């Protein structure tokens, strides 16, 4: 990887966040984005030790932007920093999951209602394309790509509603749910169920039925709550 200074500005594509345009981020921001993605996807599992020097070497930077990124991750509850011991990926706090689901139901219930009143044929076609990709990923068992399209589906609805900023709020709120869900998607049939639930929401939007859309979204979000007791039994080191 080429060398980069702390103040260097990297240009990276973030199509979902800024409608296909390029977004400028600092080196620390780029490191944060990479580590965030790896932690939420469980490529970096709970309890994993993160070494500043190794991360700095991987990015070809000094430790300063690495520390900045780790501090930001710590503030978001994704890493624990121990001054005398190092930094580790945080365990998933079980207590945070129910409250996050309540927030999702409230905010996404509202956005899907509004989207049902405003959705155009182009908006429905956009959702159809996302669902079609999900079906392919479900058939091939590609849980990682399936999850990305799941995110795209929910983000699209906030954009259709005219309140895209709500998605930024939700991403912060639901981060611990996302980590737990990564452990549930490989369960046989779960991805197919998600696709069916998305199709019901899509049909309600196409019919401009706000009440049905909200009910379908509430049911869908209730189903995303993982069986934490079962997951804790299977992955005792992942939860706290």
mmCIF file of C-alpha atoms in Angstrom:
data_model
loop_
_atom_site.group_PDB
_atom_site.id
_atom_site.type_symbol
_atom_site.label_atom_id
_atom_site.label_comp_id
_atom_site.label_asym_id
_atom_site.label_seq_id
_atom_site.Cartn_x
_atom_site.Cartn_y
_atom_site.Cartn_z
ATOM 1 C CA UNK A 1 0.000 0.000 0.000
ATOM 2 C CA UNK A 2 1.345 3.442 -0.882
ATOM 3 C CA UNK A 3 2.455 5.880 1.789
ATOM 4 C CA UNK A 4 -0.034 8.461 3.059
ATOM 5 C CA UNK A 5 0.367 11.229 5.605
ATOM 6 C CA UNK A 6 -2.115 12.048 8.328
ATOM 7 C CA UNK A 7 -3.313 15.159 6.522
ATOM 8 C CA UNK A 8 -3.556 13.588 3.093
ATOM 9 C CA UNK A 9 -7.061 13.530 1.645
ATOM 10 C CA UNK A 10 -8.110 10.276 0.010
ATOM 11 C CA UNK A 11 -10.911 10.149 -2.553
ATOM 12 C CA UNK A 12 -13.115 7.075 -2.340
ATOM 13 C CA UNK A 13 -16.494 6.232 -3.944
ATOM 14 C CA UNK A 14 -19.432 6.069 -1.537
ATOM 15 C CA UNK A 15 -22.314 5.647 -3.939
ATOM 16 C CA UNK A 16 -25.035 5.014 -1.415
ATOM 17 C CA UNK A 17 -24.251 7.971 0.769
ATOM 18 C CA UNK A 18 -23.911 10.695 -1.810
ATOM 19 C CA UNK A 19 -25.835 9.513 -4.819
ATOM 20 C CA UNK A 20 -22.909 8.240 -6.858
ATOM 21 C CA UNK A 21 -20.587 11.207 -6.314
ATOM 22 C CA UNK A 22 -17.151 11.030 -4.716
ATOM 23 C CA UNK A 23 -16.740 11.871 -1.051
ATOM 24 C CA UNK A 24 -13.491 13.231 0.395
ATOM 25 C CA UNK A 25 -12.359 11.743 3.674
ATOM 26 C CA UNK A 26 -9.215 12.009 5.770
ATOM 27 C CA UNK A 27 -6.783 9.155 6.181
ATOM 28 C CA UNK A 28 -8.177 8.566 9.682
ATOM 29 C CA UNK A 29 -11.649 8.455 8.137
ATOM 30 C CA UNK A 30 -10.561 5.848 5.604
ATOM 31 C CA UNK A 31 -9.065 3.702 8.365
ATOM 32 C CA UNK A 32 -12.233 4.091 10.426
ATOM 33 C CA UNK A 33 -14.428 3.038 7.493
ATOM 34 C CA UNK A 34 -12.336 -0.072 6.849
ATOM 35 C CA UNK A 35 -12.214 -1.156 10.488
ATOM 36 C CA UNK A 36 -15.910 -0.365 10.982
ATOM 37 C CA UNK A 37 -16.844 -2.588 8.039
ATOM 38 C CA UNK A 38 -14.585 -5.395 9.221
ATOM 39 C CA UNK A 39 -15.965 -5.278 12.780
ATOM 40 C CA UNK A 40 -19.645 -5.134 11.786
ATOM 41 C CA UNK A 41 -19.182 -7.955 9.263
ATOM 42 C CA UNK A 42 -17.363 -10.007 11.936
ATOM 43 C CA UNK A 43 -14.269 -10.292 9.777
ATOM 44 C CA UNK A 44 -12.816 -8.858 12.971
ATOM 45 C CA UNK A 45 -14.699 -10.819 15.645
ATOM 46 C CA UNK A 46 -15.363 -9.732 19.244
ATOM 47 C CA UNK A 47 -12.264 -10.115 21.377
ATOM 48 C CA UNK A 48 -9.809 -9.727 18.517
ATOM 49 C CA UNK A 49 -6.702 -7.727 19.429
ATOM 50 C CA UNK A 50 -6.079 -4.707 17.179
ATOM 51 C CA UNK A 51 -2.451 -3.672 16.897
ATOM 52 C CA UNK A 52 -1.850 -0.017 16.072
ATOM 53 C CA UNK A 53 1.496 -0.704 14.418
ATOM 54 C CA UNK A 54 0.116 -3.420 12.163
ATOM 55 C CA UNK A 55 -2.833 -1.264 11.088
ATOM 56 C CA UNK A 56 -0.499 1.665 10.448
ATOM 57 C CA UNK A 57 1.773 -0.554 8.353
ATOM 58 C CA UNK A 58 -1.171 -1.908 6.368
ATOM 59 C CA UNK A 59 -2.252 1.617 5.453
ATOM 60 C CA UNK A 60 1.253 2.987 5.100
ATOM 61 C CA UNK A 61 0.666 5.735 7.655
ATOM 62 C CA UNK A 62 1.860 6.818 11.076
ATOM 63 C CA UNK A 63 0.065 5.683 14.220
ATOM 64 C CA UNK A 64 -1.625 9.060 14.726
ATOM 65 C CA UNK A 65 -4.536 8.592 12.266
ATOM 66 C CA UNK A 66 -4.877 4.988 13.472
ATOM 67 C CA UNK A 67 -5.349 6.200 17.053
ATOM 68 C CA UNK A 68 -7.904 8.746 15.849
ATOM 69 C CA UNK A 69 -9.872 6.029 14.064
ATOM 70 C CA UNK A 70 -9.725 3.703 17.082
ATOM 71 C CA UNK A 71 -10.950 6.453 19.408
ATOM 72 C CA UNK A 72 -13.930 7.042 17.121
ATOM 73 C CA UNK A 73 -14.694 3.322 17.074
ATOM 74 C CA UNK A 74 -14.461 3.288 20.859
ATOM 75 C CA UNK A 75 -17.001 6.100 21.090
ATOM 76 C CA UNK A 76 -19.334 4.000 18.934
ATOM 77 C CA UNK A 77 -19.002 0.987 21.198
ATOM 78 C CA UNK A 78 -17.095 -1.149 18.705
ATOM 79 C CA UNK A 79 -13.687 -1.361 20.376
ATOM 80 C CA UNK A 80 -12.406 -1.272 23.944
ATOM 81 C CA UNK A 81 -9.158 0.596 24.540
ATOM 82 C CA UNK A 82 -7.030 -0.512 27.493
ATOM 83 C CA UNK A 83 -4.089 1.902 27.950
ATOM 84 C CA UNK A 84 -1.770 -0.727 29.413
ATOM 85 C CA UNK A 85 -2.966 -3.710 27.378
ATOM 86 C CA UNK A 86 -4.037 -2.577 23.916
ATOM 87 C CA UNK A 87 -7.245 -2.378 21.913
ATOM 88 C CA UNK A 88 -9.711 -5.198 21.338
ATOM 89 C CA UNK A 89 -12.929 -5.501 19.356
ATOM 90 C CA UNK A 90 -15.820 -5.058 21.781
ATOM 91 C CA UNK A 91 -18.254 -7.830 22.595
ATOM 92 C CA UNK A 92 -21.844 -7.323 21.482
ATOM 93 C CA UNK A 93 -23.820 -5.780 24.391
ATOM 94 C CA UNK A 94 -27.038 -7.762 24.639
ATOM 95 C CA UNK A 95 -28.769 -4.956 26.530
ATOM 96 C CA UNK A 96 -28.442 -2.617 23.531
ATOM 97 C CA UNK A 97 -30.392 -4.803 21.113
ATOM 98 C CA UNK A 98 -34.035 -4.406 22.312
ATOM 99 C CA UNK A 99 -33.787 -0.623 22.512
ATOM 100 C CA UNK A 100 -32.262 -0.434 19.039
ATOM 101 C CA UNK A 101 -35.169 -2.455 17.641
ATOM 102 C CA UNK A 102 -37.657 -0.053 19.247
ATOM 103 C CA UNK A 103 -35.903 2.897 17.606
ATOM 104 C CA UNK A 104 -35.856 1.148 14.225
ATOM 105 C CA UNK A 105 -39.569 0.394 14.415
ATOM 106 C CA UNK A 106 -40.391 3.998 15.252
ATOM 107 C CA UNK A 107 -38.224 5.604 12.576
ATOM 108 C CA UNK A 108 -38.643 3.064 9.783
ATOM 109 C CA UNK A 109 -42.348 2.766 10.499
ATOM 110 C CA UNK A 110 -42.601 6.462 9.733
ATOM 111 C CA UNK A 111 -40.405 6.431 6.634
ATOM 112 C CA UNK A 112 -42.204 3.463 5.085
ATOM 113 C CA UNK A 113 -45.574 5.132 5.645
ATOM 114 C CA UNK A 114 -44.405 8.278 3.887
ATOM 115 C CA UNK A 115 -42.737 6.233 1.134
ATOM 116 C CA UNK A 116 -46.033 4.440 0.505
ATOM 117 C CA UNK A 117 -47.636 7.790 -0.257
ATOM 118 C CA UNK A 118 -44.840 9.078 -2.488
ATOM 119 C CA UNK A 119 -43.301 6.024 -4.217
ATOM 120 C CA UNK A 120 -43.085 6.254 -8.005
ATOM 121 C CA UNK A 121 -42.796 3.469 -10.570
ATOM 122 C CA UNK A 122 -39.050 4.150 -10.685
ATOM 123 C CA UNK A 123 -38.836 3.777 -6.910
ATOM 124 C CA UNK A 124 -40.572 0.409 -7.037
ATOM 125 C CA UNK A 125 -38.284 -0.701 -9.856
ATOM 126 C CA UNK A 126 -35.317 0.218 -7.662
ATOM 127 C CA UNK A 127 -36.652 -1.969 -4.837
ATOM 128 C CA UNK A 128 -37.344 -4.780 -7.305
ATOM 129 C CA UNK A 129 -33.715 -4.706 -8.440
ATOM 130 C CA UNK A 130 -32.495 -4.922 -4.856
ATOM 131 C CA UNK A 131 -34.813 -7.829 -4.066
ATOM 132 C CA UNK A 132 -33.714 -9.636 -7.233
ATOM 133 C CA UNK A 133 -30.084 -9.368 -6.134
ATOM 134 C CA UNK A 134 -31.038 -10.622 -2.675
ATOM 135 C CA UNK A 135 -32.685 -13.662 -4.230
ATOM 136 C CA UNK A 136 -29.478 -14.470 -6.093
ATOM 137 C CA UNK A 137 -27.370 -14.102 -2.940
ATOM 138 C CA UNK A 138 -29.827 -16.229 -0.941
ATOM 139 C CA UNK A 139 -29.684 -18.969 -3.574
ATOM 140 C CA UNK A 140 -25.880 -19.005 -3.516
ATOM 141 C CA UNK A 141 -25.622 -18.637 0.253
ATOM 142 C CA UNK A 142 -23.674 -15.373 0.024
ATOM 143 C CA UNK A 143 -24.628 -13.939 3.413
ATOM 144 C CA UNK A 144 -22.254 -10.971 3.217
ATOM 145 C CA UNK A 145 -23.584 -9.671 -0.096
ATOM 146 C CA UNK A 146 -27.130 -10.455 1.013
ATOM 147 C CA UNK A 147 -26.659 -8.262 4.067
ATOM 148 C CA UNK A 148 -25.355 -5.407 1.910
ATOM 149 C CA UNK A 149 -28.500 -5.573 -0.229
ATOM 150 C CA UNK A 150 -30.627 -5.727 2.907
ATOM 151 C CA UNK A 151 -29.028 -2.455 3.955
ATOM 152 C CA UNK A 152 -29.651 -1.029 0.478
ATOM 153 C CA UNK A 153 -33.356 -1.941 0.676
ATOM 154 C CA UNK A 154 -33.931 -0.142 3.954
ATOM 155 C CA UNK A 155 -31.804 2.833 2.948
ATOM 156 C CA UNK A 156 -33.741 3.130 -0.319
ATOM 157 C CA UNK A 157 -37.003 3.409 1.586
ATOM 158 C CA UNK A 158 -35.679 6.291 3.684
ATOM 159 C CA UNK A 159 -34.609 8.018 0.484
ATOM 160 C CA UNK A 160 -37.974 7.404 -1.194
ATOM 161 C CA UNK A 161 -39.666 8.918 1.847
ATOM 162 C CA UNK A 162 -37.622 12.092 1.435
ATOM 163 C CA UNK A 163 -35.846 11.647 4.784
ATOM 164 C CA UNK A 164 -32.453 10.177 3.829
ATOM 165 C CA UNK A 165 -30.828 11.571 6.967
ATOM 166 C CA UNK A 166 -32.773 9.074 9.036
ATOM 167 C CA UNK A 167 -30.610 6.300 7.622
ATOM 168 C CA UNK A 168 -27.478 7.896 9.042
ATOM 169 C CA UNK A 169 -29.138 7.906 12.462
ATOM 170 C CA UNK A 170 -30.244 4.303 12.104
ATOM 171 C CA UNK A 171 -26.798 3.075 11.101
ATOM 172 C CA UNK A 172 -25.470 4.275 14.435
ATOM 173 C CA UNK A 173 -28.416 2.942 16.420
ATOM 174 C CA UNK A 174 -28.493 -0.534 14.906
ATOM 175 C CA UNK A 175 -24.797 -1.344 14.700
ATOM 176 C CA UNK A 176 -24.953 -3.949 17.497
ATOM 177 C CA UNK A 177 -28.022 -5.585 15.903
ATOM 178 C CA UNK A 178 -26.083 -5.833 12.653
ATOM 179 C CA UNK A 179 -23.221 -7.639 14.352
ATOM 180 C CA UNK A 180 -25.562 -10.170 15.959
ATOM 181 C CA UNK A 181 -27.521 -10.659 12.723
ATOM 182 C CA UNK A 182 -24.366 -11.649 10.900
ATOM 183 C CA UNK A 183 -24.450 -14.782 13.027
ATOM 184 C CA UNK A 184 -28.104 -15.538 12.171
ATOM 185 C CA UNK A 185 -28.158 -15.070 8.385
ATOM 186 C CA UNK A 186 -26.394 -18.395 7.695
ATOM 187 C CA UNK A 187 -29.332 -20.169 9.408
ATOM 188 C CA UNK A 188 -31.167 -22.271 6.833
ATOM 189 C CA UNK A 189 -34.136 -20.420 5.362
ATOM 190 C CA UNK A 190 -33.548 -17.084 7.104
ATOM 191 C CA UNK A 191 -32.450 -15.255 3.962
ATOM 192 C CA UNK A 192 -35.474 -16.566 2.052
ATOM 193 C CA UNK A 193 -37.743 -15.300 4.835
ATOM 194 C CA UNK A 194 -36.167 -11.851 4.651
ATOM 195 C CA UNK A 195 -36.777 -11.750 0.896
ATOM 196 C CA UNK A 196 -40.451 -12.621 1.386
ATOM 197 C CA UNK A 197 -40.817 -9.929 4.051
ATOM 198 C CA UNK A 198 -39.205 -7.379 1.743
ATOM 199 C CA UNK A 199 -41.571 -8.346 -1.066
ATOM 200 C CA UNK A 200 -44.593 -7.740 1.171
ATOM 201 C CA UNK A 201 -43.241 -4.283 2.049
ATOM 202 C CA UNK A 202 -42.550 -3.599 -1.629
ATOM 203 C CA UNK A 203 -46.092 -4.590 -2.630
ATOM 204 C CA UNK A 204 -47.584 -2.295 0.019
ATOM 205 C CA UNK A 205 -45.505 0.595 -1.304
ATOM 206 C CA UNK A 206 -46.567 -0.149 -4.872
ATOM 207 C CA UNK A 207 -50.208 -0.177 -3.738
ATOM 208 C CA UNK A 208 -49.692 3.085 -1.828
ATOM 209 C CA UNK A 209 -51.103 1.420 1.274
ATOM 210 C CA UNK A 210 -49.383 3.200 4.164
ATOM 211 C CA UNK A 211 -51.083 1.162 6.908
ATOM 212 C CA UNK A 212 -50.107 -2.194 5.413
ATOM 213 C CA UNK A 213 -46.601 -0.907 4.697
ATOM 214 C CA UNK A 214 -46.090 0.108 8.315
ATOM 215 C CA UNK A 215 -47.524 -3.174 9.616
ATOM 216 C CA UNK A 216 -45.284 -5.180 7.280
ATOM 217 C CA UNK A 217 -42.218 -3.188 8.318
ATOM 218 C CA UNK A 218 -43.020 -3.635 12.016
ATOM 219 C CA UNK A 219 -43.364 -7.396 11.529
ATOM 220 C CA UNK A 220 -40.131 -7.502 9.547
ATOM 221 C CA UNK A 221 -38.161 -5.579 12.151
ATOM 222 C CA UNK A 222 -39.566 -7.764 14.941
ATOM 223 C CA UNK A 223 -38.186 -10.766 13.103
ATOM 224 C CA UNK A 224 -34.689 -9.296 12.918
ATOM 225 C CA UNK A 225 -34.267 -9.643 16.680
ATOM 226 C CA UNK A 226 -31.858 -12.552 17.005
ATOM 227 C CA UNK A 227 -32.304 -15.334 19.532
ATOM 228 C CA UNK A 228 -29.641 -13.929 21.806
ATOM 229 C CA UNK A 229 -29.731 -16.809 24.280
ATOM 230 C CA UNK A 230 -29.055 -19.285 21.485
ATOM 231 C CA UNK A 231 -26.328 -17.125 20.014
ATOM 232 C CA UNK A 232 -24.680 -16.690 23.415
ATOM 233 C CA UNK A 233 -24.668 -20.455 23.832
ATOM 234 C CA UNK A 234 -23.050 -20.934 20.426
ATOM 235 C CA UNK A 235 -20.673 -17.964 20.662
ATOM 236 C CA UNK A 236 -20.068 -17.393 24.374
ATOM 237 C CA UNK A 237 -17.103 -15.091 23.780
ATOM 238 C CA UNK A 238 -18.976 -12.755 21.430
ATOM 239 C CA UNK A 239 -21.564 -11.260 23.824
ATOM 240 C CA UNK A 240 -21.621 -9.407 27.109
#
